[in-house]
Coordinates of C-alpha atoms in Angstrom, one line a residue:
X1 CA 220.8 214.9 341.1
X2 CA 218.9 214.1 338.2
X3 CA 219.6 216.4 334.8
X4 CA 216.6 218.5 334.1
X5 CA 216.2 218.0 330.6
X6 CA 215.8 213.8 331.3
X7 CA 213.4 214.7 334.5
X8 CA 211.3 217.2 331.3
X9 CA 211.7 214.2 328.9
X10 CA 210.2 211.8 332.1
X11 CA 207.3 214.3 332.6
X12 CA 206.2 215.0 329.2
X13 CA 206.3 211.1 328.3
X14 CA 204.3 210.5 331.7
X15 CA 201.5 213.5 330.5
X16 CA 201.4 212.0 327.7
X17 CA 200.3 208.2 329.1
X18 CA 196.6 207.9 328.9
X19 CA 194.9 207.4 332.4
X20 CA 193.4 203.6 331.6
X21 CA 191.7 204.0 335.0
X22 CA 189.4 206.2 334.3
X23 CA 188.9 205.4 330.6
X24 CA 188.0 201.8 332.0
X25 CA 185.9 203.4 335.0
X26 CA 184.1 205.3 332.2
X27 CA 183.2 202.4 329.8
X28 CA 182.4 200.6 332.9
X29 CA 179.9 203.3 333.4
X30 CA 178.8 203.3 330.0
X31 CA 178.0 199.4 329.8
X32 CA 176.1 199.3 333.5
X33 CA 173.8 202.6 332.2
X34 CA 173.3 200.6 329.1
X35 CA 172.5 197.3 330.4
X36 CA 170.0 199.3 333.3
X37 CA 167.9 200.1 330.3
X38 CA 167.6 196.9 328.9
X39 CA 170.1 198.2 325.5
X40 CA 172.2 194.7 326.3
X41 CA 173.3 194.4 322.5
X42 CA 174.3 198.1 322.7
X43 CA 176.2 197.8 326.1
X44 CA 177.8 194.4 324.5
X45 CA 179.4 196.0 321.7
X46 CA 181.0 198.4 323.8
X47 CA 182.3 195.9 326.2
X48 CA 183.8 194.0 322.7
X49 CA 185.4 197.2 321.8
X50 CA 187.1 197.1 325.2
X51 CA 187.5 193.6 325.1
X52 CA 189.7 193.8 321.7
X53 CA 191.6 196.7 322.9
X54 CA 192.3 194.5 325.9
X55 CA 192.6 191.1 324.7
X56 CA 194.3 189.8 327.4
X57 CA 191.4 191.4 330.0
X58 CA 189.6 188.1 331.3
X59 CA 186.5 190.4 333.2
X60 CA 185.6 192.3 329.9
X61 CA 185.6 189.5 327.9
X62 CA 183.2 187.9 330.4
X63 CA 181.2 190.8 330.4
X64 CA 180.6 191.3 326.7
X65 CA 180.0 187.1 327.5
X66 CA 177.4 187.9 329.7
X67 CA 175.8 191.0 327.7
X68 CA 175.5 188.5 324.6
X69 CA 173.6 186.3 326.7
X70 CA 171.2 189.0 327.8
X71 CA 170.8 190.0 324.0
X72 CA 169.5 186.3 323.5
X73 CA 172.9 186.2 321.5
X74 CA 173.9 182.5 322.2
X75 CA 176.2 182.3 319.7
X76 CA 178.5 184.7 320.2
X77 CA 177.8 184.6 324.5
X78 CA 178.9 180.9 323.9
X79 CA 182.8 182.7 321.7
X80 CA 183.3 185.1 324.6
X81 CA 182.8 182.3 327.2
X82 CA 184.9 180.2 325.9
X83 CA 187.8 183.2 325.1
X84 CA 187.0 184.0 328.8
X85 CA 187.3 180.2 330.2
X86 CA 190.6 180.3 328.1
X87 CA 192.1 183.8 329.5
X88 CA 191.0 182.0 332.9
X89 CA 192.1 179.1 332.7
X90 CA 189.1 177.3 333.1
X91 CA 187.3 179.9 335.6
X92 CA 183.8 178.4 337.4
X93 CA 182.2 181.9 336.0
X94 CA 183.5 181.5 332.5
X95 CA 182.6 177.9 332.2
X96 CA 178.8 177.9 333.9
X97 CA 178.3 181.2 331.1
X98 CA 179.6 178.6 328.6
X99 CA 176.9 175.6 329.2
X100 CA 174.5 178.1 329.6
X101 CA 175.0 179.8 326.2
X102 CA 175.4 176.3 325.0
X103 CA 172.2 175.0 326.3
X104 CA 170.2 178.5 325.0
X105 CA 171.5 177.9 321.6
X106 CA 170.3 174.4 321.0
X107 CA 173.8 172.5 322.2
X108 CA 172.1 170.7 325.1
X109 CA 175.0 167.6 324.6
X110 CA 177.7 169.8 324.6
X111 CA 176.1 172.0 327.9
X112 CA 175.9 168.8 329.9
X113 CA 179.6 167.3 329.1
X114 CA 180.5 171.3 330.0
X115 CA 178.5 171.1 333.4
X116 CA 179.0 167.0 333.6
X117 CA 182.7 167.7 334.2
X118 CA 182.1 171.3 336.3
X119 CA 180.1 168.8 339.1
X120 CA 183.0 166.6 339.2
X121 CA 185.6 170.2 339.1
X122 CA 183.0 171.5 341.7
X123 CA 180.7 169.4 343.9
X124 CA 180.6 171.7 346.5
X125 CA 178.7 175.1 343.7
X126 CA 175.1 174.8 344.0
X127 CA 174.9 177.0 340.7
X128 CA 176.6 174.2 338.9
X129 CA 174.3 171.7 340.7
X130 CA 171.1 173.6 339.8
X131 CA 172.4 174.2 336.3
X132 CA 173.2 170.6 335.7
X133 CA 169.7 170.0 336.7
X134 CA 168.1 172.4 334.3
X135 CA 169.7 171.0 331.5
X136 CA 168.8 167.4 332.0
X137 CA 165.0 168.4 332.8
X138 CA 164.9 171.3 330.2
X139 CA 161.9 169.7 326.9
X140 CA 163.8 168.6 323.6
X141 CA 162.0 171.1 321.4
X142 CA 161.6 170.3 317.6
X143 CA 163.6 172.7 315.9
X144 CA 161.5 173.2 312.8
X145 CA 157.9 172.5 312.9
X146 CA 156.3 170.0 310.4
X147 CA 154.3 170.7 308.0
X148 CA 151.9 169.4 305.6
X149 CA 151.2 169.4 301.9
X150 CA 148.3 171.1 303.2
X151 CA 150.6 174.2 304.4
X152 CA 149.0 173.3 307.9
X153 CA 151.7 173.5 310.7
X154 CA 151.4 171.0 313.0

């Protein structure tokens, strides 16, 4: 038989856990109601508030990845990509969000080496096949237009 005062000790330490499940269920909640209304920056930062309190969590840190990209981000999609490709281990998800946020924020060389060696990891994902294609078809755009002495862009 178990002494009473350790089994009070037990019970009052187990009270006194918080229930992660349902905190996480809630922010879950919280980010999908934000990202329904189009609030993706909003519904990011709460998934990086989750994300730091759970650094080792490799789905919320692709989230916030994935919110980033939403909120036209690029930057900071491409540092949750890679923290999430890196908590994976190099997942398909992690890596395709990567070259995409790469390729969105000017980086096409880097987005093609990305998805050049995800063909070769896997031939078989038409998403890497169809991104790979994007990329090499996707217009070089000037990154600053040119202007004249005039003041005329051109």
């Amino acid at each position: 038989m178990i002494p009473l005062p350790w089994l009070a000790t037990t019970a009052a330490l187990v009270v006194a856990q918080p229930d992660t499940g349902r905190v996480a269920d809630a922010k879950v909640r919280q980010v999908d109601a934000l990202e329904a209304r189009g609030k993706h920056a909003r519904a990011a930062a709460l998934a990086e508030e989750v994300a730091v309190a759970h650094p080792q969590d490799y789905g919320w840190t692709l989230r916030a990845g994935w919110l980033r990209f939403q909120a036209r981000h690029y930057g900071r999609a491409t540092a949750h990509y890679e923290r999430a490709a890196e908590l994976s281990h190099g997942s398909l998800e992690s890596r395709l969000g990567l070259a995409w946020s790469l390729l969105y924020d000017g980086h096409r060389r880097r987005a093609l080496a990305e998805l050049e060696t995800l063909e070769r990891d896997y031939p078989e994902a038409r998403e890497v096949t169809e991104a790979a294609a994007f990329a090499r078809a996707r217009a070089r755009v000037a990154a600053r237009p040119w202007a004249s002495v005039t003041g005329q862009v051109y």
